[in-house]
Amino acid sequence: MHNSAKVRMNRLFNHGKCLDVAIDHGIANEPDFLHGLEDIERVMHNLIDAQPDAIQVNYGQADLLQRSTRRDKPALVMRTDVGNAYNAERHREMWAVLHNPEAPILGALQMDAAAVVVNLYMIPNEPGIFRQCVENIGRLRHACDKYAMPLMIEPLVMAPAGQGAAYGSLGDVEKMVPLVRLARELGADIIKADPTEHIADFHRIVETARCPTLVRGGGKGELGAVLEKSAALMAQGASGMVYGRNVYQHANPSRVVSALMAIIHAGASGEQALAIYQQE
């Protein structure tokens, strides 16, 4: 990695660990994802106060973070692609494209992002969207190399039909490992991966990635279970989390951030983190 890219990585990771709160769900064109994000300006203000390591948004909302005058505001991670894989029903044509294919990280550079993120979908019987994702990554990798921007790739093994829990993605480690390997082969600086169905298998994802590996949150879960799972994933070698609905759809998102930060940066157990969330 170019030294300039390491500067950006240092803004994203604190001693190699990171909590990235994703609120980029508006790009999915799916109403269910917007519950809790209706007032995006208020959500962003509260998240900046909560102080995760990073906040993940799309270009059109990045100003809400970067216009903050706080010197200690979270780093920006910018989503670069849009597609239709997250809708409740499978479409006749599945697609994934970059926002700006001619200059795919221009917005990230303009907004002083610390990293960009892109999907790598593997959907049964949908080779077209897989090819589009590989082409997207190729364009991004070229631009990231040119401008020293870290590239986060999100390899997703999707369910064969419809939308199951957590966006319809699967935690099948035997399918995940080859896709994570492909993401690394294509030049990932950071991997964002689903938790494996059996948490004890997640170390295989970390070992395959050979770069910082962040866990994708997916759908909202019961908070105690989410925190226990998060602590177990950190013990498997994860470098942190990229959580969205498991933060902003809970009653007190700021305290969820505090609980997760304790797990990620202080080695708190799930039980200890839940106590942080529940404290008066």
Coordinates of C-alpha atoms in Angstrom, one line a residue:
M1 CA 0.0 0.0 0.0
H2 CA 1.2 3.5 -0.9
N3 CA 2.3 5.6 2.1
S4 CA -0.4 8.2 1.4
A5 CA -3.0 5.4 1.6
K6 CA -1.6 4.4 5.0
V7 CA -2.3 8.0 6.1
R8 CA -6.0 7.5 5.3
M9 CA -6.0 4.1 6.9
N10 CA -4.6 5.6 10.1
R11 CA -7.6 8.0 10.1
L12 CA -10.0 5.1 9.8
F13 CA -8.3 2.6 12.2
N14 CA -7.3 3.3 15.8
H15 CA -4.5 0.9 16.7
G16 CA -5.8 -1.4 14.0
K17 CA -9.4 -1.4 15.1
C18 CA -12.5 0.4 13.7
L19 CA -16.2 0.9 14.3
D20 CA -17.8 2.2 11.1
V21 CA -21.4 3.1 11.4
A22 CA -23.2 2.7 8.1
I23 CA -26.1 5.0 7.2
D24 CA -25.7 4.6 3.5
H25 CA -29.0 2.7 3.2
G26 CA -30.9 5.3 1.2
I27 CA -29.1 4.1 -2.0
A28 CA -30.9 0.8 -1.9
N29 CA -34.3 2.3 -2.8
E30 CA -36.0 0.1 -0.2
P31 CA -38.4 1.8 2.3
D32 CA -37.7 -0.7 5.1
F33 CA -34.1 0.4 5.3
L34 CA -35.0 4.0 6.1
H35 CA -36.7 3.3 9.4
G36 CA -34.6 5.3 11.8
L37 CA -33.0 7.4 9.1
E38 CA -35.9 9.6 8.1
D39 CA -34.2 12.7 9.7
I40 CA -30.7 12.0 8.4
E41 CA -29.4 15.3 9.5
R42 CA -30.3 14.6 13.2
V43 CA -29.0 11.0 12.9
M44 CA -25.6 12.3 11.6
H45 CA -25.4 15.0 14.4
N46 CA -26.0 12.4 17.1
L47 CA -23.5 9.9 15.5
I48 CA -20.8 12.6 15.4
D49 CA -21.4 13.2 19.1
A50 CA -21.3 9.4 19.8
Q51 CA -17.8 9.3 18.3
P52 CA -17.5 6.0 16.4
D53 CA -14.2 5.7 14.3
A54 CA -16.0 6.2 11.0
I55 CA -19.4 6.9 9.4
Q56 CA -20.3 5.4 6.1
V57 CA -22.5 7.4 3.7
N58 CA -23.1 8.1 0.1
Y59 CA -21.8 11.2 -1.7
G60 CA -25.1 13.1 -1.4
Q61 CA -25.1 12.9 2.4
A62 CA -21.3 13.2 3.1
D63 CA -21.6 16.9 3.5
L64 CA -23.6 16.3 6.8
L65 CA -20.4 14.8 8.3
Q66 CA -17.7 16.9 6.6
R67 CA -19.2 20.3 7.3
S68 CA -18.9 19.6 11.0
T69 CA -16.3 21.9 12.5
R70 CA -15.3 19.4 15.2
R71 CA -11.7 18.3 14.7
D72 CA -12.4 15.0 16.4
K73 CA -15.3 14.0 14.1
P74 CA -15.4 10.4 12.7
A75 CA -13.6 9.5 9.5
L76 CA -15.7 9.3 6.3
V77 CA -16.1 6.1 4.4
M78 CA -17.9 6.6 1.1
R79 CA -20.1 4.1 -0.7
T80 CA -19.3 4.1 -4.5
D81 CA -21.9 1.8 -6.0
V82 CA -25.7 1.4 -6.3
G83 CA -27.7 -1.7 -7.3
N84 CA -31.0 -3.5 -6.9
A85 CA -29.9 -6.6 -4.9
Y86 CA -31.4 -5.3 -1.6
N87 CA -35.0 -4.9 -2.7
A88 CA -37.6 -7.2 -1.2
E89 CA -38.3 -9.0 -4.5
R90 CA -35.7 -10.2 -7.0
H91 CA -35.8 -8.2 -10.2
R92 CA -35.8 -9.6 -13.8
E93 CA -32.5 -7.9 -14.3
M94 CA -30.0 -7.7 -11.5
W95 CA -27.4 -4.9 -11.7
A96 CA -24.8 -3.0 -9.8
V97 CA -23.1 0.1 -11.1
L98 CA -20.7 2.8 -9.8
H99 CA -22.2 6.2 -9.1
N100 CA -19.6 7.9 -11.3
P101 CA -17.9 5.3 -13.6
E102 CA -15.7 7.9 -15.3
A103 CA -14.3 9.2 -12.1
P104 CA -15.3 6.7 -9.5
I105 CA -13.6 8.2 -6.4
L106 CA -13.8 11.9 -7.3
G107 CA -16.5 12.5 -4.8
A108 CA -14.5 10.7 -2.1
L109 CA -11.5 12.9 -2.8
Q110 CA -13.6 16.0 -2.8
M111 CA -15.2 15.1 0.5
D112 CA -11.8 14.0 2.1
A113 CA -12.9 10.4 2.6
A114 CA -10.6 7.9 4.5
A115 CA -11.8 5.0 2.3
V116 CA -14.3 3.9 -0.3
V117 CA -16.5 0.8 -0.3
V118 CA -18.0 -1.3 -3.0
N119 CA -20.0 -4.6 -3.2
L120 CA -19.0 -7.9 -4.7
Y121 CA -22.3 -9.8 -5.1
M122 CA -22.4 -13.5 -5.7
I123 CA -26.1 -14.3 -6.4
P124 CA -27.1 -17.8 -7.8
N125 CA -27.9 -17.8 -11.5
E126 CA -27.0 -14.1 -11.8
P127 CA -23.5 -14.0 -13.5
G128 CA -24.2 -10.6 -14.9
I129 CA -24.2 -8.7 -11.6
F130 CA -21.1 -10.6 -10.6
R131 CA -19.3 -9.5 -13.7
Q132 CA -20.5 -5.9 -13.2
C133 CA -19.1 -6.0 -9.6
V134 CA -15.7 -7.2 -10.8
E135 CA -15.6 -4.5 -13.4
N136 CA -16.6 -1.9 -10.8
I137 CA -13.7 -3.1 -8.6
G138 CA -11.3 -2.9 -11.4
R139 CA -12.1 0.7 -12.1
L140 CA -12.0 1.6 -8.4
R141 CA -8.7 -0.2 -7.8
H142 CA -7.1 1.8 -10.7
A143 CA -8.4 5.1 -9.3
C144 CA -7.5 4.1 -5.7
D145 CA -3.9 3.3 -6.7
K146 CA -3.7 6.7 -8.6
Y147 CA -4.9 8.7 -5.6
A148 CA -3.8 6.6 -2.6
M149 CA -7.4 5.8 -1.5
P150 CA -8.0 2.6 0.6
L151 CA -10.5 0.2 -1.0
M152 CA -13.0 -1.7 1.1
I153 CA -14.6 -4.6 -0.7
E154 CA -17.8 -6.2 0.6
P155 CA -18.0 -9.8 -0.7
L156 CA -21.6 -11.1 -0.3
V157 CA -22.8 -14.6 -0.8
M158 CA -26.5 -14.0 -1.4
A159 CA -29.5 -16.3 -1.0
P160 CA -30.8 -18.0 -4.1
A161 CA -34.2 -16.2 -4.1
G162 CA -36.0 -13.5 -2.3
Q163 CA -34.7 -11.5 0.6
G164 CA -33.9 -13.4 3.8
A165 CA -32.6 -12.1 7.0
A166 CA -29.7 -9.6 6.8
Y167 CA -30.3 -8.5 3.2
G168 CA -30.6 -12.1 2.0
S169 CA -26.9 -12.8 2.4
L170 CA -25.6 -16.1 3.8
G171 CA -23.0 -17.0 6.4
D172 CA -21.9 -20.2 4.6
V173 CA -18.2 -20.2 5.3
E174 CA -17.4 -22.7 2.4
K175 CA -18.9 -20.2 -0.1
M176 CA -17.6 -17.1 1.7
V177 CA -13.9 -18.1 1.8
P178 CA -13.5 -18.3 -2.0
L179 CA -15.3 -15.0 -2.5
V180 CA -13.3 -13.2 0.2
R181 CA -10.2 -14.7 -1.5
L182 CA -11.3 -13.2 -4.8
A183 CA -11.9 -9.8 -3.2
R184 CA -8.3 -9.9 -1.9
E185 CA -7.0 -11.0 -5.3
L186 CA -8.8 -8.0 -6.8
G187 CA -6.9 -5.7 -4.5
A188 CA -9.0 -5.2 -1.3
D189 CA -7.2 -3.1 1.4
I190 CA -10.1 -3.8 3.8
I191 CA -12.7 -6.6 3.7
K192 CA -16.2 -6.1 5.0
A193 CA -17.7 -9.6 5.5
D194 CA -20.8 -11.2 6.9
P195 CA -20.4 -13.1 10.2
T196 CA -20.1 -16.8 9.5
E197 CA -23.0 -19.0 10.5
H198 CA -20.8 -20.6 13.1
I199 CA -18.9 -17.8 14.8
A200 CA -16.0 -20.2 15.5
D201 CA -15.4 -20.3 11.7
F202 CA -14.8 -16.6 11.3
H203 CA -11.1 -16.8 11.7
R204 CA -11.0 -18.5 8.3
I205 CA -12.4 -15.3 6.8
V206 CA -9.8 -13.2 8.5
E207 CA -7.0 -15.5 7.4
T208 CA -8.2 -15.5 3.8
A209 CA -8.6 -11.8 3.7
R210 CA -5.0 -11.0 4.7
C211 CA -6.0 -7.5 5.5
P212 CA -8.2 -5.8 8.1
T213 CA -11.5 -7.5 8.2
L214 CA -14.7 -5.8 9.4
V215 CA -17.9 -7.6 10.2
R216 CA -21.1 -6.5 8.4
G217 CA -24.1 -6.1 10.7
G218 CA -27.1 -6.8 8.5
G219 CA -30.6 -6.7 10.0
K220 CA -31.4 -5.4 13.4
G221 CA -31.1 -8.0 16.2
E222 CA -31.7 -8.2 19.9
L223 CA -29.0 -6.0 21.4
G224 CA -27.7 -8.4 24.0
A225 CA -27.2 -11.1 21.4
V226 CA -25.6 -8.6 19.0
L227 CA -23.1 -7.5 21.6
E228 CA -22.2 -11.1 22.6
K229 CA -21.7 -12.0 18.9
S230 CA -19.6 -8.9 18.3
A231 CA -17.3 -9.8 21.2
A232 CA -17.0 -13.4 19.9
L233 CA -16.1 -12.1 16.4
M234 CA -13.4 -9.9 17.7
A235 CA -12.0 -12.9 19.5
Q236 CA -11.9 -14.6 16.1
G237 CA -9.6 -11.9 14.7
A238 CA -12.0 -9.3 13.3
S239 CA -10.7 -5.7 13.2
G240 CA -14.0 -4.2 14.0
M241 CA -17.6 -3.8 12.7
V242 CA -19.6 -2.0 10.0
Y243 CA -23.0 -1.8 11.7
G244 CA -26.0 0.2 10.5
R245 CA -29.4 -1.0 11.6
N246 CA -27.9 -2.5 14.7
V247 CA -27.0 1.0 15.7
Y248 CA -29.5 3.5 14.3
Q249 CA -32.7 1.3 14.8
H250 CA -32.1 0.8 18.5
A251 CA -33.6 3.1 21.1
N252 CA -30.4 4.8 22.0
P253 CA -27.9 4.7 19.1
S254 CA -25.3 6.7 21.0
R255 CA -25.1 4.1 23.7
V256 CA -24.9 1.3 21.2
V257 CA -21.9 3.0 19.8
S258 CA -20.3 3.3 23.3
A259 CA -21.0 -0.4 23.9
L260 CA -19.5 -1.5 20.6
M261 CA -16.5 0.8 21.0
A262 CA -15.8 -0.9 24.4
I263 CA -15.8 -4.3 22.7
I264 CA -13.7 -3.2 19.8
H265 CA -11.1 -1.0 21.5
A266 CA -11.1 -2.2 25.1
G267 CA -11.8 -5.9 24.8
A268 CA -15.1 -5.7 26.7
S269 CA -17.3 -8.8 26.8
G270 CA -20.8 -8.8 25.5
E271 CA -22.1 -8.7 29.0
Q272 CA -19.9 -5.7 30.0
A273 CA -20.9 -3.9 26.8
L274 CA -24.6 -4.4 27.5
A275 CA -24.1 -2.9 31.0
I276 CA -22.6 0.2 29.3
Y277 CA -25.7 0.4 27.1
Q278 CA -28.0 0.1 30.1
Q279 CA -26.3 2.5 32.5
E280 CA -28.3 5.5 33.6

